[in-house]
CSV table of C-alpha atoms and ligand atoms in Angstrom, one decimal:
chain,number,residue,atom,x,y,z
H,265,MET,CA,0.0,0.0,0.0
H,266,THR,CA,1.1,3.5,-0.8
H,267,THR,CA,2.9,5.1,2.2
H,268,VAL,CA,3.8,8.8,2.5
H,269,LEU,CA,5.8,11.1,4.7
H,270,ALA,CA,3.7,14.0,6.1
H,271,ILE,CA,5.5,17.0,7.6
H,272,ASP,CA,3.8,19.9,9.5
H,273,ILE,CA,5.8,23.0,9.9
H,274,GLY,CA,4.7,25.4,12.7
H,275,ALA,CA,6.2,28.3,14.5
H,276,THR,CA,6.6,26.4,17.8
H,277,LYS,CA,7.0,22.8,16.6
H,278,PHE,CA,7.7,20.6,13.6
H,279,ALA,CA,5.9,17.3,13.3
H,280,ALA,CA,6.3,14.3,11.0
H,281,GLY,CA,4.3,11.2,10.4
H,282,ILE,CA,4.5,8.1,8.2
H,283,ILE,CA,0.9,7.6,7.0
H,284,ARG,CA,-0.6,4.9,4.8
H,285,ALA,CA,-3.2,5.5,2.0
H,286,ASP,CA,-5.9,4.0,4.2
H,287,GLY,CA,-5.2,6.7,6.8
H,288,THR,CA,-3.2,4.6,9.3
H,289,LEU,CA,-0.6,6.6,11.2
H,290,LEU,CA,2.3,4.2,11.4
H,291,ARG,CA,4.6,6.5,13.4
H,292,ARG,CA,4.8,10.2,14.5
H,293,ILE,CA,7.4,12.4,16.0
H,294,GLU,CA,7.7,16.1,16.7
H,295,ARG,CA,10.5,18.5,17.7
H,296,PRO,CA,10.5,22.1,18.9
H,297,THR,CA,11.1,24.5,16.0
H,298,GLY,CA,14.1,26.1,17.8
H,299,ASN,CA,16.4,28.8,16.5
H,300,ARG,CA,17.9,26.7,13.7
H,301,PRO,CA,14.8,25.4,11.9
H,302,THR,CA,16.8,23.9,9.0
H,303,ASP,CA,18.7,21.7,11.4
H,304,THR,CA,15.4,20.8,13.1
H,305,LEU,CA,14.0,19.8,9.8
H,306,THR,CA,16.9,17.6,8.9
H,307,GLU,CA,16.9,15.9,12.3
H,308,LEU,CA,13.1,15.4,12.1
H,309,VAL,CA,13.2,13.7,8.7
H,310,THR,CA,16.2,11.5,9.6
H,311,ALA,CA,14.5,10.5,12.9
H,312,ILE,CA,11.2,9.5,11.3
H,313,ASP,CA,13.1,7.3,8.8
H,314,PRO,CA,11.4,8.0,5.5
H,315,ASN,CA,12.9,5.0,3.6
H,316,GLY,CA,10.3,3.4,1.3
H,317,VAL,CA,7.8,6.2,1.2
H,318,ASP,CA,6.2,6.9,-2.1
H,319,ALA,CA,5.7,10.7,-1.7
H,320,VAL,CA,6.0,13.6,0.7
H,321,GLY,CA,3.4,16.2,1.7
H,322,ILE,CA,4.3,19.3,3.6
H,323,GLY,CA,1.9,21.7,5.4
H,324,THR,CA,3.6,24.9,6.4
H,325,ALA,CA,3.1,28.2,8.1
H,326,GLY,CA,3.0,30.9,5.5
H,327,PRO,CA,3.1,32.8,3.4
H,328,LEU,CA,4.5,30.4,0.8
H,329,ASP,CA,5.2,30.3,-3.0
H,330,ARG,CA,4.1,26.9,-4.3
H,331,ASP,CA,5.7,27.5,-7.7
H,332,ARG,CA,9.1,28.0,-6.3
H,333,GLY,CA,8.6,25.7,-3.3
H,334,THR,CA,9.7,28.5,-0.9
H,335,VAL,CA,8.3,29.7,2.4
H,336,SER,CA,8.7,32.9,4.5
H,337,PRO,CA,6.7,32.0,7.7
H,338,VAL,CA,5.9,35.2,9.6
H,339,ASN,CA,6.8,33.5,12.9
H,340,ILE,CA,9.9,31.7,11.8
H,341,PRO,CA,12.1,34.7,10.9
H,342,TYR,CA,15.2,32.5,10.2
H,343,TRP,CA,13.4,31.4,7.0
H,344,ARG,CA,12.8,34.0,4.3
H,345,THR,CA,12.2,32.6,0.8
H,346,PHE,CA,13.5,29.4,2.2
H,347,PRO,CA,13.6,26.5,-0.4
H,348,LEU,CA,11.5,24.1,1.7
H,349,THR,CA,10.5,21.8,-1.1
H,350,ALA,CA,14.0,21.5,-2.5
H,351,THR,CA,15.5,20.9,1.0
H,352,VAL,CA,13.0,18.1,1.7
H,353,ALA,CA,13.6,16.6,-1.7
H,354,GLU,CA,17.3,16.3,-0.9
H,355,LEU,CA,16.5,14.6,2.3
H,356,VAL,CA,14.0,12.2,0.7
H,357,PRO,CA,15.3,11.8,-2.9
H,358,GLY,CA,13.4,10.3,-5.8
H,359,VAL,CA,9.8,10.9,-4.7
H,360,PRO,CA,7.4,13.8,-5.4
H,361,VAL,CA,7.1,16.5,-2.7
H,362,ALA,CA,3.8,18.5,-2.4
H,363,LEU,CA,3.5,21.8,-0.5
H,364,ALA,CA,0.5,23.7,0.9
H,365,GLY,CA,-0.3,26.0,3.8
H,366,ASP,CA,-0.9,24.7,7.3
H,367,ALA,CA,-4.5,25.8,7.5
H,368,GLN,CA,-5.2,24.3,4.0
H,369,CYS,CA,-3.8,21.0,5.3
H,370,MET,CA,-5.8,21.2,8.5
H,371,ALA,CA,-9.0,21.5,6.3
H,372,LEU,CA,-7.9,18.7,4.0
H,373,GLY,CA,-7.0,16.4,6.9
H,374,GLU,CA,-10.4,17.0,8.6
H,375,TRP,CA,-12.2,16.4,5.3
H,376,TRP,CA,-10.2,13.2,4.5
H,377,ARG,CA,-10.4,11.5,7.9
H,378,THR,CA,-13.6,12.7,9.5
H,379,ARG,CA,-16.0,14.4,7.0
H,380,PRO,CA,-15.4,12.9,3.5
H,381,THR,CA,-19.0,13.4,2.4
H,382,VAL,CA,-18.9,17.2,2.9
H,383,ARG,CA,-19.0,18.9,-0.5
H,384,ALA,CA,-17.7,22.3,0.6
H,385,LEU,CA,-15.6,22.5,3.8
H,386,LEU,CA,-13.9,25.5,5.3
H,387,GLY,CA,-11.2,24.9,7.9
H,388,VAL,CA,-10.3,27.8,10.2
H,389,VAL,CA,-7.2,27.9,12.4
H,390,VAL,CA,-7.6,30.4,15.3
H,391,SER,CA,-4.2,30.8,17.0
H,392,THR,CA,-1.5,33.4,17.0
H,393,GLY,CA,-3.0,34.4,13.7
H,394,ILE,CA,-6.0,33.2,11.8
H,395,GLY,CA,-5.7,30.9,8.8
H,396,GLY,CA,-8.1,29.2,6.6
H,397,GLY,CA,-8.4,26.4,4.0
H,398,LEU,CA,-11.0,25.3,1.5
H,399,VAL,CA,-11.8,21.8,0.3
H,400,LEU,CA,-14.3,22.0,-2.5
H,401,ASP,CA,-15.8,19.0,-4.2
H,402,GLY,CA,-13.2,16.8,-2.5
H,403,ARG,CA,-10.2,18.7,-3.6
H,404,PRO,CA,-8.2,21.3,-1.8
H,405,TYR,CA,-8.6,24.7,-3.4
H,406,LEU,CA,-5.1,26.3,-3.0
H,407,GLY,CA,-5.4,29.2,-5.5
H,408,PRO,CA,-3.1,30.3,-8.3
H,409,THR,CA,-0.3,31.4,-5.9
H,410,GLY,CA,-1.1,28.8,-3.3
H,411,ASN,CA,-2.4,31.3,-0.8
H,412,ALA,CA,-6.2,30.8,-1.0
H,413,GLY,CA,-8.1,30.8,2.3
H,414,HIS,CA,-6.4,33.7,4.1
H,415,LEU,CA,-9.6,34.2,6.1
H,416,GLY,CA,-7.8,36.1,8.8
H,417,HIS,CA,-7.3,39.0,6.4
H,418,ILE,CA,-10.9,39.5,5.4
H,419,THR,CA,-11.9,43.1,6.5
H,420,VAL,CA,-14.6,43.1,9.1
H,421,ALA,CA,-14.0,46.5,10.7
H,422,PRO,CA,-13.2,49.1,8.0
H,423,ASP,CA,-12.4,51.7,10.6
H,424,GLY,CA,-10.6,49.3,12.9
H,425,GLU,CA,-6.9,48.7,13.8
H,426,THR,CA,-4.2,48.4,11.2
H,427,CYS,CA,-3.2,44.8,10.7
H,428,PRO,CA,0.5,43.7,10.3
H,429,CYS,CA,-0.4,42.8,6.7
H,430,GLY,CA,-1.0,46.5,6.0
H,431,ALA,CA,-4.8,46.4,5.7
H,432,THR,CA,-7.2,47.8,8.2
H,433,GLY,CA,-9.7,45.9,10.3
H,434,CYS,CA,-8.8,42.4,9.4
H,435,VAL,CA,-10.6,39.7,11.4
H,436,GLU,CA,-7.2,38.7,12.8
H,437,THR,CA,-6.9,42.1,14.5
H,438,ILE,CA,-9.9,41.2,16.6
H,439,ALA,CA,-10.2,37.4,16.9
H,440,SER,CA,-6.6,36.0,17.0
H,441,GLY,CA,-5.5,34.9,20.4
H,442,PRO,CA,-3.1,37.8,21.0
H,443,SER,CA,-5.7,40.3,19.7
H,444,MET,CA,-8.4,39.0,22.1
H,445,VAL,CA,-5.9,39.2,25.0
H,446,ARG,CA,-4.8,42.7,24.0
H,447,TRP,CA,-8.4,43.9,23.8
H,448,ALA,CA,-9.3,42.3,27.2
H,449,LEU,CA,-6.3,43.8,28.9
H,450,GLY,CA,-7.1,47.2,27.5
H,451,HIS,CA,-10.6,46.9,29.0
H,452,GLY,CA,-9.6,46.1,32.5
H,453,TRP,CA,-9.1,42.3,32.4
H,454,THR,CA,-6.9,41.0,35.3
H,455,PRO,CA,-5.8,37.5,34.3
H,456,ALA,CA,-6.7,34.9,36.9
H,457,GLY,CA,-7.9,31.7,35.5
H,458,GLU,CA,-6.9,28.2,36.4
H,459,HIS,CA,-3.5,28.2,34.7
H,460,GLY,CA,-1.5,30.6,36.8
H,461,GLY,CA,-2.8,33.9,35.5
H,462,ALA,CA,-0.6,34.4,32.4
H,463,PRO,CA,-2.0,37.0,30.2
H,464,ASP,CA,-2.7,34.7,27.3
H,465,ALA,CA,-5.6,33.2,25.4
H,466,ARG,CA,-5.7,30.1,27.5
H,467,THR,CA,-6.2,32.1,30.7
H,468,LEU,CA,-8.7,34.3,28.9
H,469,ALA,CA,-10.7,31.2,28.0
H,470,ALA,CA,-10.6,29.9,31.5
H,471,ASP,CA,-11.8,33.2,32.8
H,472,ALA,CA,-14.6,33.3,30.2
H,473,ARG,CA,-15.7,29.8,31.4
H,474,ARG,CA,-15.7,31.1,35.0
H,475,GLY,CA,-18.0,33.9,33.8
H,476,VAL,CA,-15.6,36.9,34.1
H,477,PRO,CA,-17.6,39.5,32.1
H,478,ILE,CA,-14.7,41.1,30.2
H,479,ALA,CA,-13.2,37.7,29.2
H,480,ARG,CA,-16.6,36.6,27.9
H,481,ALA,CA,-16.9,39.9,26.1
H,482,ALA,CA,-13.6,39.3,24.4
H,483,PHE,CA,-14.8,35.9,23.1
H,484,THR,CA,-18.1,37.4,22.0
H,485,ARG,CA,-16.4,40.2,20.1
H,486,ALA,CA,-14.1,37.7,18.4
H,487,ALA,CA,-17.0,35.4,17.6
H,488,GLU,CA,-18.9,38.3,16.0
H,489,ALA,CA,-15.9,39.1,13.8
H,490,LEU,CA,-15.3,35.5,12.9
H,491,ALA,CA,-19.0,35.1,12.1
H,492,ASP,CA,-18.7,38.0,9.6
H,493,ALA,CA,-15.7,36.4,7.9
H,494,LEU,CA,-17.4,32.9,7.9
H,495,LEU,CA,-20.6,34.3,6.4
H,496,THR,CA,-18.7,36.2,3.7
H,497,THR,CA,-16.8,33.0,2.8
H,498,ALA,CA,-19.9,30.9,2.9
H,499,ALA,CA,-21.8,33.3,0.7
H,500,LEU,CA,-19.0,33.2,-1.8
H,501,CYS,CA,-18.2,29.5,-1.9
H,502,ASP,CA,-21.6,27.9,-0.8
H,503,ILE,CA,-19.9,26.3,2.3
H,504,ASP,CA,-21.6,23.3,4.0
H,505,GLU,CA,-19.4,23.0,7.1
H,506,VAL,CA,-16.8,25.1,9.0
H,507,VAL,CA,-14.3,23.2,11.2
H,508,VAL,CA,-12.4,25.3,13.8
H,509,GLY,CA,-9.0,24.3,15.0
H,510,GLY,CA,-5.8,26.0,16.3
H,511,GLY,CA,-4.7,26.8,19.8
H,512,VAL,CA,-7.6,29.1,20.7
H,513,SER,CA,-10.1,26.4,19.6
H,514,ALA,CA,-9.0,24.5,22.8
H,515,ALA,CA,-11.5,26.9,24.4
H,516,GLY,CA,-14.1,24.6,22.9
H,517,SER,CA,-17.7,25.8,23.4
H,518,THR,CA,-16.4,29.1,24.9
H,519,LEU,CA,-15.4,30.0,21.3
H,520,ILE,CA,-17.8,27.8,19.2
H,521,ARG,CA,-21.0,28.7,20.9
H,522,PRO,CA,-20.9,32.5,20.4
H,523,ILE,CA,-19.8,32.0,16.8
H,524,HIS,CA,-22.8,29.7,16.3
H,525,GLN,CA,-25.1,32.3,18.0
H,526,ALA,CA,-23.7,35.1,15.8
H,527,LEU,CA,-24.2,33.0,12.7
H,528,SER,CA,-27.8,32.2,13.7
H,529,ARG,CA,-28.6,35.9,14.0
H,530,ARG,CA,-26.9,37.1,10.9
H,531,HIS,CA,-27.4,34.7,8.1
H,532,GLY,CA,-29.4,36.3,5.3
H,533,MET,CA,-29.7,34.1,2.3
H,534,PRO,CA,-31.5,30.8,2.9
H,535,PHE,CA,-28.6,28.6,1.7
H,536,LEU,CA,-26.5,30.1,4.5
H,537,ARG,CA,-28.8,28.7,7.2
H,538,ARG,CA,-27.5,25.2,6.7
H,539,LEU,CA,-23.9,26.2,7.6
H,540,ARG,CA,-22.6,23.9,10.3
H,541,ILE,CA,-19.8,24.8,12.6
H,542,SER,CA,-17.8,22.4,14.8
H,543,ALA,CA,-14.4,21.9,16.5
H,544,THR,CA,-11.6,19.9,15.0
H,545,ARG,CA,-11.8,16.1,15.6
H,546,LEU,CA,-8.2,15.4,14.7
H,547,GLY,CA,-6.8,18.1,17.0
H,548,ARG,CA,-3.1,18.9,16.5
H,549,ASP,CA,-2.7,16.1,14.0
H,550,ALA,CA,-5.2,17.5,11.5
H,551,GLY,CA,-2.4,19.2,9.5
H,552,LEU,CA,-0.3,16.1,9.4
H,553,TYR,CA,-3.2,14.1,7.9
H,554,GLY,CA,-3.8,16.9,5.5
H,555,ALA,CA,-0.2,16.9,4.4
H,556,ALA,CA,-0.5,13.1,3.8
H,557,ALA,CA,-3.7,13.6,1.8
H,558,LEU,CA,-1.9,16.2,-0.3
H,559,ALA,CA,1.0,13.8,-1.0
H,560,LEU,CA,-1.5,11.0,-1.9
H,561,ALA,CA,-3.5,13.2,-4.3
H,562,PRO,CA,-1.5,16.3,-5.1
H,563,ALA,CA,-3.4,19.5,-6.0
H,564,PRO,CA,-2.8,20.8,-9.5
H,565,ALA,CA,0.2,22.9,-10.1
H,566,THR,CA,-0.3,26.6,-9.5
H,567,THR,CA,0.3,29.3,-12.1
H,568,GLY,CA,-1.8,28.9,-15.2
H,569,GLU,CA,-4.0,26.1,-13.9
H,570,PRO,CA,-7.7,26.5,-14.1
H,571,CYS,CA,-9.6,26.8,-10.8
H,572,THR,CA,-11.0,23.4,-10.0
K,121,ZN,ZN1,-4.5,41.6,7.7
């Protein structure tokens, strides 16, 4: 049976897995990203022992350039226009290497392993930033440059904050973990929570669960912004189901419920009423499974290809 190497490149950790075409995860390892990510990558691939795999799939923090196989992850400053595909091809010679964004792989992994009958799935990663990925009619839609699904940079507040991307009022400026924490602190939140009171999204979620008003307000505000972006995307792409993952999604119903409530209030067109929203079922391995799915059925090449 076809066996692939899946690699998940993130700002805090790299993961690798050997996965069969039937979805069996044969082995899995991970390493902290560290300050020398190229060395981490080499050590990771060597340790997982990719001998005998038929293909490699990589999901990576972006932005990326699929044509050139390069990445410049915002939160891995050591890598700028880093030739990720070529580097992995040297480590695992003689097999094809496919590359996509981490949120795109999260969406593809959830679709492949848990929701294969969904025609139009949107995966959303709510974490340090906000990413997104589309699986339409059973295929990842990556876009001509490979960057489709950048849901975090949909404008939801035209008079809002300037986003690091240069635009104004992106959903990421309201609903990412750090944005929620910044807003709550600016409105008088004193972190307490059950995790030692660190001013982070985890403590904010714990405080929201305990009923701290400003913490709840931060989640409600984020949920309203996310609902705007989700409805925009759903109206454009006729989405059936939204799957929410990423570190902030560990908040569970604290995040999902207010999004659901906001969606229920705001949908306009009848076809938007069927939009379902749920949390990831694969958790932190969703991206790894998606990278495997990408290797098993690579998306079309980028520039010049028709949108399928
Ligand atoms: Zn932005």
